[in-house]
Amino acid sequence: MTSSRPELRIGDKERDLVAAVLQDALAEGRITLEELDQRLDATLRARTYADLDALVADLPVDLPSTALSGARPAPEPRPLGGPGSSPDDRLVLDAGWSSVTRRGRWDVPPFLRLNGAVGSVRLDCLQATPLAPTVDVEIDGGMGHIRIVLPDSWAVNTDRLTSQWGMSSIKVSATPEPGAPLLLLHGSVGWGWLTVRHAGFFDRRRLARQAALGRPHRRALGH
């Protein structure tokens, strides 16, 4: 049984579903391309189910708030193996003198090591699937820039992270939402720069467009 809770906060999953519905509406001739762009922008700025309801109220789909049935379930455990499965065999992202990026749809193992060296590391988890409720992340900032981008529901603990002359900018909660993972950061920022944040406007716009263009067939919200 579903219940309408328009005042509740939304996450990236709900924004992606609305983006897909809007693309379907464009393909069916219900809205124009200009309207699609306007509504996608509004989708990225949406914060509650009520905000999303207004964007699809004139379309023949269920309102996002009525599709709400409870908290997201915790991710199902997957068999572990290979890099990242143990503290002695971490998944390593090493920038060296250049840059390295991990983003898109990928599995986040329980153990990682991020080495900034004199380059840059970008760990983008916006479309990632965590394989454990806690992710142990060893930081070696060096003189580089390490950037971590997380979904709204994820959180970070930096109690065991030290710094020499480096700088840290942590803009996420220390407490994850139910079913979401906690990243445990330890090690040293060194002389580098560490940034941990949620998705920005351009991140959300990129994901919304990917979701819209990647779903050519009509689908109902909540399914």
Coordinates of N, CA and C in Angstrom, one line a residue:
M1 N 0.8 -1.2 0.0 CA 0.0 0.0 0.0 C 0.9 1.2 0.0
T2 N 0.6 2.2 -0.9 CA 1.4 3.4 -1.0 C 0.8 4.5 -0.3
S3 N 1.5 5.5 0.1 CA 1.0 6.7 0.8 C 1.6 7.9 0.2
S4 N 0.9 9.0 0.2 CA 1.4 10.3 -0.4 C 2.1 11.1 0.7
R5 N 3.3 11.4 0.5 CA 4.1 12.1 1.4 C 4.9 13.2 0.7
P6 N 4.2 14.2 0.1 CA 4.9 15.2 -0.7 C 5.9 16.1 0.0
E7 N 5.9 16.1 1.3 CA 6.9 16.9 2.0 C 8.2 16.3 2.2
L8 N 8.3 15.0 1.9 CA 9.6 14.3 2.1 C 10.6 14.7 1.1
R9 N 11.9 14.6 1.6 CA 13.0 14.9 0.7 C 13.2 13.8 -0.3
I10 N 13.8 14.2 -1.5 CA 14.0 13.2 -2.5 C 15.5 13.1 -2.7
G11 N 15.9 12.1 -3.5 CA 17.3 11.8 -3.9 C 17.5 11.7 -5.4
D12 N 18.7 11.3 -5.8 CA 19.0 11.2 -7.2 C 18.1 10.2 -7.9
K13 N 17.7 9.1 -7.2 CA 16.9 8.1 -7.9 C 15.6 8.6 -8.4
E14 N 15.0 9.4 -7.5 CA 13.7 10.0 -7.9 C 13.8 11.1 -9.0
R15 N 14.9 11.8 -8.9 CA 15.1 12.8 -10.0 C 15.3 12.1 -11.4
D16 N 16.1 11.0 -11.3 CA 16.3 10.2 -12.6 C 15.0 9.7 -13.1
L17 N 14.1 9.2 -12.3 CA 12.8 8.7 -12.8 C 12.0 9.7 -13.4
V18 N 12.0 10.9 -12.9 CA 11.2 12.0 -13.5 C 11.8 12.5 -14.8
A19 N 13.2 12.5 -14.8 CA 13.8 12.8 -16.1 C 13.5 11.9 -17.2
A20 N 13.4 10.6 -16.9 CA 13.0 9.6 -17.8 C 11.5 9.8 -18.3
V21 N 10.6 10.1 -17.4 CA 9.2 10.4 -17.8 C 9.1 11.6 -18.7
L22 N 9.9 12.6 -18.4 CA 9.9 13.8 -19.3 C 10.4 13.5 -20.7
Q23 N 11.4 12.7 -20.8 CA 11.9 12.3 -22.1 C 10.8 11.5 -22.9
D24 N 10.1 10.6 -22.2 CA 9.0 9.9 -22.8 C 8.0 10.9 -23.3
A25 N 7.7 11.9 -22.5 CA 6.6 12.8 -22.8 C 7.0 13.6 -24.1
L26 N 8.3 13.9 -24.2 CA 8.8 14.6 -25.4 C 8.7 13.7 -26.6
A27 N 9.0 12.4 -26.5 CA 8.9 11.5 -27.6 C 7.5 11.3 -28.1
E28 N 6.5 11.4 -27.1 CA 5.1 11.2 -27.5 C 4.4 12.5 -27.9
G29 N 5.2 13.6 -28.0 CA 4.6 14.9 -28.4 C 3.8 15.6 -27.4
R30 N 4.0 15.2 -26.1 CA 3.2 15.9 -25.1 C 3.8 17.2 -24.6
I31 N 5.1 17.3 -24.7 CA 5.8 18.5 -24.3 C 6.8 18.8 -25.5
T32 N 7.2 20.1 -25.5 CA 8.2 20.5 -26.5 C 9.6 20.3 -26.0
L33 N 10.6 20.5 -26.9 CA 12.0 20.4 -26.5 C 12.3 21.5 -25.5
E34 N 11.8 22.7 -25.7 CA 12.0 23.8 -24.8 C 11.5 23.5 -23.4
E35 N 10.3 22.9 -23.4 CA 9.7 22.5 -22.1 C 10.5 21.4 -21.4
L36 N 11.0 20.5 -22.2 CA 11.9 19.4 -21.6 C 13.1 20.1 -20.9
D37 N 13.8 21.0 -21.5 CA 14.9 21.6 -20.9 C 14.5 22.4 -19.6
Q38 N 13.4 23.1 -19.7 CA 12.9 23.8 -18.5 C 12.6 22.9 -17.4
R39 N 11.9 21.8 -17.7 CA 11.5 20.9 -16.6 C 12.7 20.0 -16.1
L40 N 13.7 19.8 -17.0 CA 14.9 19.1 -16.5 C 15.7 20.0 -15.5
D41 N 15.8 21.2 -15.8 CA 16.4 22.2 -14.9 C 15.7 22.2 -13.6
A42 N 14.4 22.2 -13.6 CA 13.6 22.2 -12.4 C 13.7 20.9 -11.6
T43 N 13.9 19.8 -12.4 CA 14.1 18.5 -11.7 C 15.4 18.5 -10.9
L44 N 16.4 19.1 -11.5 CA 17.7 19.1 -10.8 C 17.7 20.0 -9.6
R45 N 16.8 21.0 -9.6 CA 16.7 21.8 -8.4 C 15.7 21.3 -7.3
A46 N 14.9 20.3 -7.7 CA 13.9 19.8 -6.8 C 14.5 19.2 -5.5
R47 N 13.8 19.4 -4.4 CA 14.2 19.0 -3.1 C 13.2 18.0 -2.5
T48 N 11.9 18.1 -2.8 CA 10.9 17.3 -2.2 C 10.1 16.6 -3.3
Y49 N 9.2 15.7 -2.8 CA 8.3 15.0 -3.7 C 7.3 16.0 -4.3
A50 N 6.9 17.0 -3.5 CA 6.0 18.0 -4.0 C 6.6 18.8 -5.2
D51 N 7.9 19.1 -5.2 CA 8.6 19.7 -6.3 C 8.5 18.9 -7.6
L52 N 8.6 17.6 -7.4 CA 8.6 16.7 -8.6 C 7.1 16.5 -9.1
D53 N 6.2 16.5 -8.1 CA 4.8 16.3 -8.5 C 4.4 17.4 -9.5
A54 N 4.8 18.6 -9.2 CA 4.4 19.8 -10.1 C 4.9 19.6 -11.5
L55 N 6.0 18.9 -11.7 CA 6.6 18.8 -13.0 C 6.0 17.8 -13.9
V56 N 5.2 16.8 -13.3 CA 4.5 15.8 -14.1 C 3.0 15.8 -13.9
A57 N 2.5 16.8 -13.2 CA 1.1 16.8 -12.9 C 0.2 16.8 -14.1
D58 N 0.7 17.4 -15.2 CA -0.2 17.4 -16.4 C 0.1 16.3 -17.4
L59 N 0.8 15.3 -16.9 CA 1.2 14.1 -17.7 C 0.4 12.9 -17.2
P60 N 0.1 11.9 -18.1 CA -0.6 10.7 -17.6 C 0.3 9.7 -16.9
V61 N 0.8 10.1 -15.8 CA 1.6 9.2 -15.0 C 1.3 9.4 -13.5
D62 N 1.7 8.4 -12.7 CA 1.5 8.6 -11.2 C 2.4 9.7 -10.7
L63 N 1.9 10.4 -9.8 CA 2.7 11.4 -9.1 C 3.8 10.8 -8.3
P64 N 5.0 11.4 -8.3 CA 6.1 10.8 -7.5 C 5.7 10.5 -6.1
S65 N 5.0 11.4 -5.5 CA 4.7 11.3 -4.0 C 3.8 10.1 -3.8
T66 N 2.9 9.7 -4.7 CA 2.0 8.6 -4.5 C 2.7 7.2 -4.8
A67 N 3.9 7.3 -5.4 CA 4.7 6.1 -5.6 C 5.6 5.7 -4.5
L68 N 5.6 6.6 -3.5 CA 6.5 6.4 -2.3 C 5.9 5.3 -1.4
S69 N 6.7 4.3 -1.1 CA 6.2 3.2 -0.2 C 7.1 2.9 1.0
G70 N 8.1 3.7 1.1 CA 9.0 3.5 2.3 C 10.4 3.7 2.0
A71 N 11.3 3.5 2.9 CA 12.7 3.7 2.7 C 13.3 2.7 1.7
R72 N 14.4 3.2 1.1 CA 15.1 2.3 0.2 C 15.7 1.1 0.9
P73 N 15.6 -0.1 0.3 CA 16.2 -1.2 0.9 C 17.7 -1.2 0.8
A74 N 18.4 -1.8 1.8 CA 19.8 -1.9 1.7 C 20.3 -2.7 0.5
P75 N 21.4 -2.3 -0.1 CA 21.9 -3.1 -1.2 C 22.2 -4.5 -0.9
E76 N 21.8 -5.4 -1.8 CA 22.1 -6.8 -1.5 C 23.6 -7.1 -1.6
P77 N 24.1 -7.9 -0.7 CA 25.6 -8.2 -0.7 C 25.9 -9.0 -2.0
R78 N 27.0 -8.7 -2.6 CA 27.5 -9.4 -3.8 C 28.8 -10.1 -3.4
P79 N 29.1 -11.2 -4.2 CA 30.3 -11.9 -3.9 C 31.5 -11.0 -4.1
L80 N 32.5 -11.1 -3.2 CA 33.6 -10.2 -3.3 C 34.8 -11.0 -3.9
G81 N 35.7 -10.3 -4.5 CA 36.9 -11.0 -5.1 C 37.6 -10.0 -5.9
G82 N 38.9 -10.1 -5.9 CA 39.7 -9.2 -6.7 C 40.1 -7.9 -5.9
P83 N 40.6 -6.9 -6.6 CA 41.0 -5.7 -5.9 C 39.9 -5.0 -5.1
G84 N 40.2 -4.7 -3.9 CA 39.2 -4.1 -3.0 C 38.5 -5.0 -2.1
S85 N 38.8 -6.3 -2.1 CA 38.1 -7.2 -1.3 C 38.6 -7.4 0.1
S86 N 39.8 -6.8 0.3 CA 40.5 -7.0 1.6 C 41.4 -5.8 1.9
P87 N 41.8 -5.5 3.1 CA 42.7 -4.4 3.4 C 44.1 -4.6 2.8
D88 N 44.4 -5.9 2.5 CA 45.7 -6.1 1.9 C 45.7 -6.1 0.4
D89 N 44.5 -6.0 -0.2 CA 44.4 -5.9 -1.6 C 43.3 -4.9 -2.0
R90 N 43.7 -3.6 -1.8 CA 42.7 -2.5 -2.0 C 42.6 -2.2 -3.5
L91 N 41.5 -1.6 -3.9 CA 41.4 -1.1 -5.2 C 42.1 0.3 -5.1
V92 N 43.1 0.4 -6.0 CA 44.0 1.6 -5.9 C 43.8 2.5 -7.1
L93 N 43.5 3.8 -6.8 CA 43.5 4.9 -7.8 C 44.7 5.8 -7.6
D94 N 45.7 5.7 -8.4 CA 46.9 6.4 -8.3 C 47.1 7.4 -9.4
A95 N 47.1 8.7 -9.0 CA 47.2 9.8 -10.1 C 48.6 9.9 -10.7
G96 N 49.6 9.6 -9.9 CA 50.9 9.8 -10.4 C 51.1 11.3 -10.8
W97 N 51.6 11.5 -12.0 CA 51.8 12.9 -12.5 C 50.7 13.3 -13.4
S98 N 49.6 12.6 -13.4 CA 48.5 12.9 -14.3 C 47.2 12.9 -13.5
S99 N 46.2 12.3 -14.1 CA 44.9 12.2 -13.4 C 44.2 10.9 -13.6
V100 N 43.4 10.5 -12.7 CA 42.6 9.2 -12.8 C 41.2 9.5 -12.3
T101 N 40.2 8.9 -13.0 CA 38.8 9.1 -12.7 C 38.1 7.8 -12.7
R102 N 37.2 7.6 -11.7 CA 36.3 6.4 -11.7 C 34.9 7.0 -11.5
R103 N 34.1 6.8 -12.5 CA 32.7 7.3 -12.4 C 31.8 6.4 -13.3
G104 N 30.5 6.7 -13.3 CA 29.6 5.9 -14.1 C 29.0 4.8 -13.2
R105 N 28.6 3.7 -13.8 CA 28.1 2.6 -13.1 C 29.2 1.6 -12.7
W106 N 29.5 1.5 -11.5 CA 30.6 0.6 -11.1 C 30.3 0.2 -9.6
D107 N 30.9 -0.9 -9.2 CA 30.8 -1.5 -7.9 C 31.9 -0.9 -7.0
V108 N 31.5 -0.4 -5.8 CA 32.4 0.2 -4.9 C 32.8 -0.9 -3.9
P109 N 34.0 -1.4 -3.9 CA 34.4 -2.5 -3.0 C 34.6 -1.9 -1.6
P110 N 34.8 -2.8 -0.6 CA 34.9 -2.3 0.8 C 36.2 -1.6 1.1
F111 N 37.3 -1.8 0.3 CA 38.6 -1.2 0.6 C 39.2 -0.5 -0.6
L112 N 39.5 0.7 -0.4 CA 40.1 1.5 -1.5 C 41.3 2.3 -1.0
R113 N 42.2 2.7 -1.9 CA 43.3 3.6 -1.6 C 43.4 4.6 -2.7
L114 N 43.3 5.9 -2.3 CA 43.4 7.0 -3.2 C 44.7 7.8 -3.1
N115 N 45.5 7.8 -4.1 CA 46.9 8.4 -4.1 C 46.9 9.6 -5.0
G116 N 46.9 10.8 -4.4 CA 46.9 12.0 -5.2 C 48.2 12.3 -5.9
A117 N 49.3 11.9 -5.3 CA 50.7 12.1 -5.8 C 50.8 13.6 -6.2
V118 N 51.1 13.9 -7.5 CA 51.1 15.3 -7.9 C 50.1 15.6 -9.0
G119 N 49.1 14.7 -9.0 CA 48.1 14.8 -10.0 C 46.7 15.0 -9.4
S120 N 45.7 14.4 -9.9 CA 44.3 14.5 -9.4 C 43.6 13.1 -9.5
V121 N 42.8 12.8 -8.5 CA 42.0 11.7 -8.4 C 40.5 12.1 -8.2
R122 N 39.7 11.6 -9.1 CA 38.2 11.9 -8.9 C 37.5 10.6 -8.7
L123 N 36.9 10.4 -7.6 CA 36.1 9.2 -7.3 C 34.6 9.7 -7.3
D124 N 33.9 9.3 -8.3 CA 32.5 9.7 -8.5 C 31.6 8.5 -8.2
C125 N 30.8 8.6 -7.2 CA 30.0 7.5 -6.8 C 28.5 7.7 -7.1
L126 N 28.2 8.7 -7.9 CA 26.8 9.1 -8.1 C 25.9 8.0 -8.7
Q127 N 26.6 7.1 -9.5 CA 25.9 6.0 -10.1 C 26.4 4.6 -9.7
A128 N 27.2 4.7 -8.6 CA 27.9 3.5 -8.1 C 27.0 2.7 -7.2
T129 N 27.4 1.4 -7.1 CA 26.7 0.5 -6.2 C 27.7 0.0 -5.1
P130 N 27.4 0.3 -3.8 CA 28.3 -0.1 -2.7 C 28.2 -1.6 -2.5
L131 N 29.3 -2.3 -2.3 CA 29.2 -3.7 -2.0 C 29.3 -4.0 -0.5
A132 N 29.3 -3.0 0.4 CA 29.4 -3.2 1.8 C 28.8 -1.9 2.5
P133 N 28.3 -2.1 3.7 CA 27.7 -0.9 4.4 C 28.7 0.1 4.8
T134 N 30.0 -0.3 4.9 CA 31.1 0.7 5.2 C 32.2 0.5 4.2
V135 N 32.8 1.6 3.7 CA 33.8 1.5 2.8 C 35.1 2.2 3.4
D136 N 36.1 1.4 3.5 CA 37.4 1.8 4.1 C 38.2 2.5 3.0
V137 N 38.5 3.8 3.2 CA 39.2 4.5 2.1 C 40.5 5.1 2.7
E138 N 41.6 4.6 2.3 CA 42.9 5.1 2.7 C 43.3 6.2 1.8
I139 N 43.7 7.4 2.4 CA 44.0 8.6 1.6 C 45.5 8.9 1.7
D140 N 46.1 9.1 0.6 CA 47.5 9.5 0.5 C 47.5 10.7 -0.4
G141 N 47.3 11.9 0.1 CA 47.1 13.1 -0.7 C 48.3 13.5 -1.5
G142 N 49.5 13.3 -0.9 CA 50.7 13.8 -1.6 C 50.6 15.3 -1.8
M143 N 50.8 15.7 -3.1 CA 50.7 17.1 -3.4 C 49.5 17.3 -4.4
G144 N 48.7 16.3 -4.5 CA 47.6 16.3 -5.5 C 46.3 16.7 -5.0
H145 N 45.3 16.6 -5.8 CA 43.9 16.9 -5.5 C 43.0 15.7 -5.6
I146 N 42.4 15.3 -4.5 CA 41.5 14.1 -4.4 C 40.1 14.7 -4.3
R147 N 39.2 14.3 -5.2 CA 37.8 14.7 -5.2 C 36.9 13.5 -5.1
I148 N 36.0 13.5 -4.1 CA 35.1 12.4 -3.9 C 33.7 13.0 -4.0
V149 N 32.9 12.5 -4.9 CA 31.5 13.0 -5.2 C 30.5 11.9 -4.8
L150 N 29.6 12.1 -3.9 CA 28.7 11.1 -3.3 C 27.3 11.4 -3.5
P151 N 26.4 10.4 -3.6 CA 25.0 10.6 -3.6 C 24.5 11.3 -2.3
D152 N 23.4 11.9 -2.3 CA 22.9 12.6 -1.2 C 22.8 11.8 0.1
S153 N 22.5 10.5 -0.1 CA 22.2 9.6 1.1 C 23.5 9.1 1.7
W154 N 24.6 9.1 1.0 CA 25.9 8.6 1.5 C 26.5 9.6 2.5
A155 N 27.5 9.1 3.4 CA 28.1 9.9 4.4 C 29.6 9.6 4.5
V156 N 30.3 10.4 5.2 CA 31.8 10.3 5.4 C 32.2 10.5 6.8
N157 N 33.1 9.7 7.3 CA 33.7 9.9 8.6 C 35.2 10.2 8.4
T158 N 35.7 11.4 8.9 CA 37.1 11.8 8.7 C 37.8 11.9 10.0
D159 N 37.3 11.2 11.1 CA 38.0 11.3 12.4 C 39.4 10.8 12.4
R160 N 39.7 9.9 11.5 CA 41.1 9.3 11.5 C 41.9 9.9 10.3
L161 N 41.5 11.0 9.8 CA 42.2 11.6 8.7 C 43.1 12.8 9.2
T162 N 44.4 12.8 8.8 CA 45.3 13.8 9.3 C 45.7 14.7 8.1
S163 N 46.3 15.8 8.4 CA 46.8 16.7 7.4 C 48.1 17.3 7.8
Q164 N 49.0 17.6 6.8 CA 50.2 18.3 7.1 C 50.0 19.8 6.7
W165 N 50.3 20.1 5.5 CA 50.0 21.5 5.1 C 48.9 21.5 4.0
G166 N 48.2 20.4 3.9 CA 47.1 20.3 2.9 C 45.8 20.9 3.4
M167 N 44.8 20.9 2.6 CA 43.5 21.5 2.9 C 42.4 20.4 2.6
S168 N 41.4 20.5 3.4 CA 40.2 19.6 3.3 C 38.9 20.4 3.2
S169 N 38.0 20.0 2.4 CA 36.7 20.6 2.3 C 35.7 19.4 2.3
I170 N 35.1 19.2 3.4 CA 34.1 18.1 3.6 C 32.7 18.7 3.7
K171 N 31.9 18.4 2.7 CA 30.6 19.1 2.6 C 29.4 18.0 2.6
V172 N 29.7 16.9 3.3 CA 28.6 15.9 3.4 C 28.4 15.5 4.9
S173 N 27.4 14.9 5.1 CA 27.0 14.4 6.5 C 27.9 13.3 7.0
A174 N 28.0 13.2 8.3 CA 28.8 12.1 8.9 C 27.9 10.9 9.2
T175 N 26.6 11.0 8.9 CA 25.6 10.0 9.2 C 24.8 9.6 7.9
P176 N 24.9 8.4 7.4 CA 24.2 8.0 6.2 C 22.8 7.8 6.4
E177 N 22.0 7.9 5.4 CA 20.6 7.6 5.4 C 20.4 6.0 5.5
P178 N 19.3 5.5 6.0 CA 19.1 4.1 6.0 C 19.3 3.4 4.7
G179 N 20.2 2.3 4.7 CA 20.5 1.6 3.5 C 21.6 2.2 2.7
A180 N 22.2 3.3 3.1 CA 23.3 3.9 2.4 C 24.6 3.7 3.1
P181 N 25.7 3.7 2.4 CA 27.0 3.4 3.0 C 27.7 4.6 3.7
L182 N 28.6 4.2 4.6 CA 29.5 5.2 5.2 C 30.9 5.0 4.8
L183 N 31.5 6.1 4.3 CA 32.9 6.0 3.9 C 33.8 6.4 5.1
L184 N 34.7 5.5 5.4 CA 35.6 5.8 6.5 C 37.0 6.2 6.0
L185 N 37.3 7.5 6.0 CA 38.5 8.0 5.5 C 39.6 8.1 6.5
H186 N 40.8 7.6 6.2 CA 41.9 7.6 7.1 C 43.2 7.8 6.3
G187 N 44.3 8.1 6.9 CA 45.5 8.4 6.2 C 45.8 9.9 6.3
S188 N 46.4 10.5 5.3 CA 46.9 11.9 5.3 C 46.6 12.6 4.0
V189 N 46.1 13.8 4.2 CA 45.9 14.7 3.0 C 47.3 15.2 2.5
G190 N 48.3 15.1 3.4 CA 49.6 15.5 2.9 C 49.7 17.0 2.7
W191 N 50.3 17.3 1.5 CA 50.4 18.7 1.1 C 49.4 19.1 0.0
G192 N 48.4 18.1 -0.2 CA 47.5 18.3 -1.2 C 46.1 18.9 -0.8
W193 N 45.1 18.5 -1.5 CA 43.8 19.1 -1.3 C 42.7 18.0 -1.5
L194 N 41.9 17.8 -0.4 CA 40.8 16.8 -0.5 C 39.5 17.5 -0.5
T195 N 38.6 17.1 -1.4 CA 37.2 17.7 -1.5 C 36.3 16.5 -1.4
V196 N 35.3 16.5 -0.5 CA 34.2 15.5 -0.5 C 32.9 16.3 -0.5
R197 N 32.1 16.0 -1.5 CA 30.8 16.8 -1.7 C 29.8 15.9 -2.3
H198 N 28.5 16.4 -2.3 CA 27.5 15.8 -3.1 C 27.5 16.4 -4.5
A199 N 26.5 15.9 -5.3 CA 26.5 16.3 -6.7 C 26.1 17.8 -6.8
G200 N 26.8 18.5 -7.7 CA 26.5 19.9 -8.0 C 25.6 20.0 -9.1
F201 N 25.3 21.2 -9.5 CA 24.3 21.4 -10.6 C 24.7 20.7 -11.9
F202 N 25.9 20.9 -12.3 CA 26.4 20.3 -13.6 C 26.4 18.7 -13.5
D203 N 26.7 18.2 -12.3 CA 26.7 16.7 -12.1 C 25.3 16.2 -12.3
R204 N 24.3 16.9 -11.7 CA 22.9 16.5 -11.8 C 22.3 16.7 -13.2
R205 N 22.7 17.7 -13.8 CA 22.2 17.9 -15.2 C 22.8 16.9 -16.1
R206 N 24.0 16.5 -16.0 CA 24.6 15.4 -16.8 C 23.9 14.1 -16.6
L207 N 23.6 13.8 -15.3 CA 22.9 12.5 -15.0 C 21.5 12.6 -15.5
A208 N 20.8 13.7 -15.3 CA 19.4 13.8 -15.8 C 19.3 13.6 -17.3
R209 N 20.2 14.2 -18.0 CA 20.2 14.0 -19.5 C 20.5 12.6 -19.9
Q210 N 21.5 12.0 -19.2 CA 21.8 10.6 -19.4 C 20.5 9.7 -19.2
A211 N 19.9 10.0 -18.1 CA 18.7 9.2 -17.8 C 17.6 9.4 -18.8
A212 N 17.4 10.6 -19.2 CA 16.3 10.9 -20.2 C 16.6 10.3 -21.5
L213 N 17.8 10.5 -22.0 CA 18.2 10.0 -23.3 C 18.4 8.4 -23.4
G214 N 18.6 7.9 -22.2 CA 18.8 6.4 -22.2 C 17.6 5.6 -22.0
R215 N 16.4 6.2 -21.9 CA 15.1 5.5 -21.7 C 14.1 5.9 -22.8
P216 N 14.2 5.2 -24.0 CA 13.3 5.6 -25.1 C 11.8 5.2 -24.9
H217 N 11.6 4.2 -24.0 CA 10.2 3.8 -23.8 C 9.6 4.3 -22.6
R218 N 8.3 4.5 -22.6 CA 7.6 5.1 -21.5 C 7.6 4.1 -20.3
R219 N 7.7 4.7 -19.1 CA 7.7 3.9 -17.9 C 7.0 4.7 -16.8
A220 N 6.2 4.1 -15.9 CA 5.5 4.7 -14.9 C 6.4 4.9 -13.7
L221 N 6.2 6.0 -13.0 CA 7.0 6.3 -11.8 C 6.7 5.2 -10.7
G222 N 7.7 4.9 -10.0 CA 7.6 3.9 -9.0 C 7.7 2.5 -9.4
H223 N 8.0 2.2 -10.7 CA 8.2 0.9 -11.2 C 9.6 0.7 -11.8

